[in-house]
Amino acid sequence: MAENSCELNGSGGSVCRRCAAAPVSKWVRLNVGGTCFLTTRQTLCRDPKSFLYRLCQADPDLDSDKDETGAYLIDRDPTYFGPVLNYLRHGKLVINKDLAEEGVLEEAEFYNITSLIKLVKDRIRERDSKTSQVPVKHVYRVLQCQEEELTQMVSTMSDGWKFEQLVSIGSSYNYGNEDQAEFLCVVSKELHNTPYGTTSEPSEKAKILQERGSRM
């Protein structure tokens, strides 16, 4: 048992003194969910509080069976073990786009790799923050109306529609004994669930009318 135990050196405890001094026995085979991984004891000893560190030093309190090749048997998902092992190798979190951060977090928690747990949680918070900050989109409409219809039109707009711009088109006509002007009214509404293929941006006509109205 003493020959397999790992001792931390005095430089921060990140590398086992025995692992570094015994290159002949530095390689370790792991059978994770039926997939074999080959790595070094030095890699597995990165976190002295982790399950893999205890496995490396043959902790007697750790029930660790081996297969016929001598590889340690670990009943976990090998797909998500890859990012965990690579993190121990080079200290960087690299996750393929087809893998979920939550899956890597589950494995990091199982192996009790504290620095990786924090890193994955930060990555998840950053991802969720970007998702929640999606800018609000709007749909615009341009309505034509007469001067006497303005008040009624604005007061009877459907729920969610907001008045944006009123543009006089500069033409009048005689209605009875009174001159009536015509207006274009630009209104907008927040668009929460945009169907595929539709646009929520103002039309070119609406943009022109708003620019024209701002100069009046």
Short mmCIF file of C-alpha atoms in Angstrom, two decimals:
data_model
loop_
_atom_site.label_atom_id
_atom_site.label_comp_id
_atom_site.label_asym_id
_atom_site.label_seq_id
_atom_site.Cartn_x
_atom_site.Cartn_y
_atom_site.Cartn_z
CA MET A 1 0.00 0.00 0.00
CA ALA A 2 2.83 2.39 0.84
CA GLU A 3 4.35 1.95 -2.61
CA ASN A 4 1.21 3.32 -4.28
CA SER A 5 0.53 6.22 -1.91
CA CYS A 6 1.04 9.79 -3.15
CA GLU A 7 2.64 12.54 -1.08
CA LEU A 8 2.24 16.26 -1.77
CA ASN A 9 5.42 18.23 -2.27
CA GLY A 10 6.06 21.54 -0.57
CA SER A 11 5.27 23.74 -3.60
CA GLY A 12 1.55 24.15 -3.12
CA GLY A 13 0.53 20.51 -3.02
CA SER A 14 -0.41 20.28 -6.71
CA VAL A 15 1.97 17.44 -7.63
CA CYS A 16 2.65 14.19 -5.79
CA ARG A 17 6.31 13.81 -4.83
CA ARG A 18 6.19 10.06 -5.36
CA CYS A 19 4.40 10.40 -8.71
CA ALA A 20 7.04 12.80 -10.01
CA ALA A 21 9.86 10.60 -8.76
CA ALA A 22 8.60 7.32 -10.19
CA PRO A 23 8.28 7.69 -13.98
CA VAL A 24 7.97 3.92 -14.48
CA SER A 25 4.62 3.80 -12.65
CA LYS A 26 3.33 7.23 -13.62
CA TRP A 27 0.70 5.98 -16.07
CA VAL A 28 -2.81 5.15 -14.89
CA ARG A 29 -5.62 3.47 -16.81
CA LEU A 30 -9.24 4.40 -16.11
CA ASN A 31 -12.28 2.52 -17.36
CA VAL A 32 -15.07 5.11 -17.26
CA GLY A 33 -18.43 3.68 -18.29
CA GLY A 34 -16.75 1.18 -20.63
CA THR A 35 -14.36 3.68 -22.24
CA CYS A 36 -10.67 3.50 -21.35
CA PHE A 37 -8.60 6.59 -20.60
CA LEU A 38 -4.84 6.67 -20.16
CA THR A 39 -3.35 9.47 -18.10
CA THR A 40 -0.64 10.15 -15.53
CA ARG A 41 -0.72 10.08 -11.75
CA GLN A 42 0.51 13.67 -11.82
CA THR A 43 -2.61 14.71 -13.74
CA LEU A 44 -4.91 12.87 -11.35
CA CYS A 45 -3.19 14.49 -8.36
CA ARG A 46 -3.96 18.08 -9.44
CA ASP A 47 -6.67 18.47 -6.79
CA PRO A 48 -5.69 16.80 -3.49
CA LYS A 49 -9.32 16.80 -2.33
CA SER A 50 -10.69 15.05 -5.39
CA PHE A 51 -11.93 11.51 -5.88
CA LEU A 52 -9.26 10.98 -8.53
CA TYR A 53 -6.47 11.97 -6.14
CA ARG A 54 -7.71 9.39 -3.63
CA LEU A 55 -7.86 6.84 -6.45
CA CYS A 56 -4.28 7.67 -7.41
CA GLN A 57 -2.96 7.02 -3.91
CA ALA A 58 -5.05 3.84 -3.47
CA ASP A 59 -7.07 5.17 -0.56
CA PRO A 60 -8.09 2.10 1.50
CA ASP A 61 -11.45 3.72 2.27
CA LEU A 62 -12.20 4.02 -1.43
CA ASP A 63 -13.87 1.02 -3.04
CA SER A 64 -12.06 0.88 -6.39
CA ASP A 65 -12.40 -2.28 -8.48
CA LYS A 66 -10.29 -2.95 -11.57
CA ASP A 67 -11.07 -4.65 -14.85
CA GLU A 68 -9.02 -7.45 -16.44
CA THR A 69 -6.49 -4.93 -17.84
CA GLY A 70 -5.87 -3.33 -14.45
CA ALA A 71 -7.86 -0.17 -15.24
CA TYR A 72 -9.83 1.41 -12.42
CA LEU A 73 -13.58 0.94 -12.94
CA ILE A 74 -15.67 4.12 -12.65
CA ASP A 75 -19.38 3.96 -13.37
CA ARG A 76 -19.81 7.40 -14.92
CA ASP A 77 -20.52 8.93 -18.34
CA PRO A 78 -17.29 8.84 -20.41
CA THR A 79 -18.52 11.62 -22.72
CA TYR A 80 -18.52 14.14 -19.91
CA PHE A 81 -15.41 12.75 -18.27
CA GLY A 82 -13.34 13.95 -21.25
CA PRO A 83 -13.64 17.69 -20.41
CA VAL A 84 -12.91 16.90 -16.75
CA LEU A 85 -9.71 15.02 -17.56
CA ASN A 86 -8.57 17.66 -20.03
CA TYR A 87 -9.10 20.35 -17.41
CA LEU A 88 -6.80 18.44 -15.05
CA ARG A 89 -4.25 18.16 -17.85
CA HIS A 90 -4.01 21.82 -18.92
CA GLY A 91 -6.21 23.83 -16.54
CA LYS A 92 -8.62 25.05 -19.22
CA LEU A 93 -12.33 24.35 -19.57
CA VAL A 94 -13.02 23.18 -23.12
CA ILE A 95 -16.54 21.89 -23.84
CA ASN A 96 -17.70 20.71 -27.25
CA LYS A 97 -20.74 22.54 -28.55
CA ASP A 98 -22.83 19.36 -28.44
CA LEU A 99 -22.24 18.95 -24.67
CA ALA A 100 -24.18 20.72 -21.94
CA GLU A 101 -22.38 22.66 -19.22
CA GLU A 102 -24.72 21.07 -16.68
CA GLY A 103 -23.40 17.62 -17.62
CA VAL A 104 -19.80 18.70 -17.01
CA LEU A 105 -20.87 20.24 -13.71
CA GLU A 106 -22.38 16.93 -12.61
CA GLU A 107 -19.08 15.15 -13.25
CA ALA A 108 -17.00 17.89 -11.62
CA GLU A 109 -19.15 17.59 -8.50
CA PHE A 110 -18.91 13.80 -8.50
CA TYR A 111 -15.11 13.89 -8.71
CA ASN A 112 -15.07 16.80 -6.23
CA ILE A 113 -12.80 19.05 -8.29
CA THR A 114 -13.53 22.37 -6.57
CA SER A 115 -11.83 24.72 -9.03
CA LEU A 116 -13.63 23.11 -11.97
CA ILE A 117 -16.97 23.29 -10.17
CA LYS A 118 -16.57 27.05 -9.74
CA LEU A 119 -15.44 27.50 -13.34
CA VAL A 120 -18.40 25.60 -14.81
CA LYS A 121 -20.90 27.44 -12.58
CA ASP A 122 -19.45 30.76 -13.76
CA ARG A 123 -19.77 29.59 -17.37
CA ILE A 124 -23.44 28.65 -16.81
CA ARG A 125 -24.22 32.01 -15.18
CA GLU A 126 -22.56 33.84 -18.07
CA ARG A 127 -24.55 31.80 -20.60
CA ASP A 128 -27.87 32.38 -18.81
CA SER A 129 -27.12 36.08 -18.45
CA LYS A 130 -26.62 36.45 -22.19
CA THR A 131 -29.87 34.58 -22.86
CA SER A 132 -31.87 36.85 -20.53
CA GLN A 133 -30.46 40.01 -22.11
CA VAL A 134 -31.94 39.46 -25.56
CA PRO A 135 -33.01 42.93 -26.81
CA VAL A 136 -36.74 43.59 -27.06
CA LYS A 137 -37.96 43.67 -30.66
CA HIS A 138 -40.79 45.79 -32.02
CA VAL A 139 -43.18 45.66 -34.93
CA TYR A 140 -44.23 48.95 -36.53
CA ARG A 141 -47.38 50.02 -38.37
CA VAL A 142 -48.25 53.18 -40.31
CA LEU A 143 -51.91 54.26 -40.17
CA GLN A 144 -53.50 56.94 -42.30
CA CYS A 145 -56.25 59.06 -40.75
CA GLN A 146 -58.05 62.40 -40.99
CA GLU A 147 -57.66 65.20 -38.46
CA GLU A 148 -61.02 64.55 -36.82
CA GLU A 149 -60.20 60.84 -36.40
CA LEU A 150 -56.92 61.33 -34.51
CA THR A 151 -58.31 61.43 -30.99
CA GLN A 152 -60.54 58.42 -31.51
CA MET A 153 -57.79 56.40 -33.16
CA VAL A 154 -55.24 57.04 -30.38
CA SER A 155 -57.74 56.32 -27.59
CA THR A 156 -58.95 53.08 -29.15
CA MET A 157 -55.59 51.51 -30.02
CA SER A 158 -55.36 47.83 -29.14
CA ASP A 159 -53.55 46.70 -25.98
CA GLY A 160 -49.81 46.72 -26.40
CA TRP A 161 -49.73 49.26 -29.23
CA LYS A 162 -47.92 52.52 -28.49
CA PHE A 163 -48.00 55.85 -30.34
CA GLU A 164 -44.61 56.69 -31.87
CA GLN A 165 -44.89 59.46 -34.46
CA LEU A 166 -47.48 61.68 -36.12
CA VAL A 167 -46.64 62.92 -39.62
CA SER A 168 -48.67 65.40 -41.62
CA ILE A 169 -48.64 64.44 -45.28
CA GLY A 170 -49.22 68.11 -46.16
CA SER A 171 -52.43 67.71 -48.21
CA SER A 172 -55.86 69.04 -47.24
CA TYR A 173 -59.28 68.69 -48.72
CA ASN A 174 -62.62 70.32 -48.10
CA TYR A 175 -65.15 68.32 -46.12
CA GLY A 176 -68.43 70.24 -45.89
CA ASN A 177 -67.50 73.73 -44.75
CA GLU A 178 -64.21 72.72 -43.05
CA ASP A 179 -60.72 71.98 -44.31
CA GLN A 180 -59.52 68.56 -43.21
CA ALA A 181 -55.83 67.59 -43.03
CA GLU A 182 -54.56 64.04 -43.37
CA PHE A 183 -51.96 62.42 -41.13
CA LEU A 184 -49.86 59.30 -40.98
CA CYS A 185 -49.63 57.82 -37.49
CA VAL A 186 -46.71 55.49 -36.68
CA VAL A 187 -47.40 53.00 -33.86
CA SER A 188 -45.32 50.15 -32.41
CA LYS A 189 -45.74 47.02 -30.32
CA GLU A 190 -43.27 44.78 -28.48
CA LEU A 191 -42.83 41.46 -30.25
CA HIS A 192 -42.03 38.71 -27.73
CA ASN A 193 -42.39 35.53 -29.82
CA THR A 194 -41.24 36.25 -33.34
CA PRO A 195 -42.48 33.60 -35.82
CA TYR A 196 -39.85 32.23 -38.15
CA GLY A 197 -39.43 34.28 -41.27
CA THR A 198 -41.05 37.50 -39.98
CA THR A 199 -39.23 40.71 -39.25
CA SER A 200 -39.70 42.94 -36.24
CA GLU A 201 -37.68 45.86 -37.58
CA PRO A 202 -39.36 49.06 -38.85
CA SER A 203 -40.14 49.04 -42.55
CA GLU A 204 -38.29 51.43 -44.83
CA LYS A 205 -41.50 53.44 -45.20
CA ALA A 206 -41.88 53.78 -41.43
CA LYS A 207 -38.26 54.88 -41.08
CA ILE A 208 -38.68 57.53 -43.78
CA LEU A 209 -41.87 58.81 -42.18
CA GLN A 210 -40.25 59.03 -38.74
CA GLU A 211 -37.26 60.94 -40.16
CA ARG A 212 -39.57 63.21 -42.05
CA GLY A 213 -41.68 63.83 -38.97
CA SER A 214 -38.62 64.65 -36.81
CA ARG A 215 -37.72 67.48 -39.19
CA MET A 216 -41.19 69.07 -39.04
#
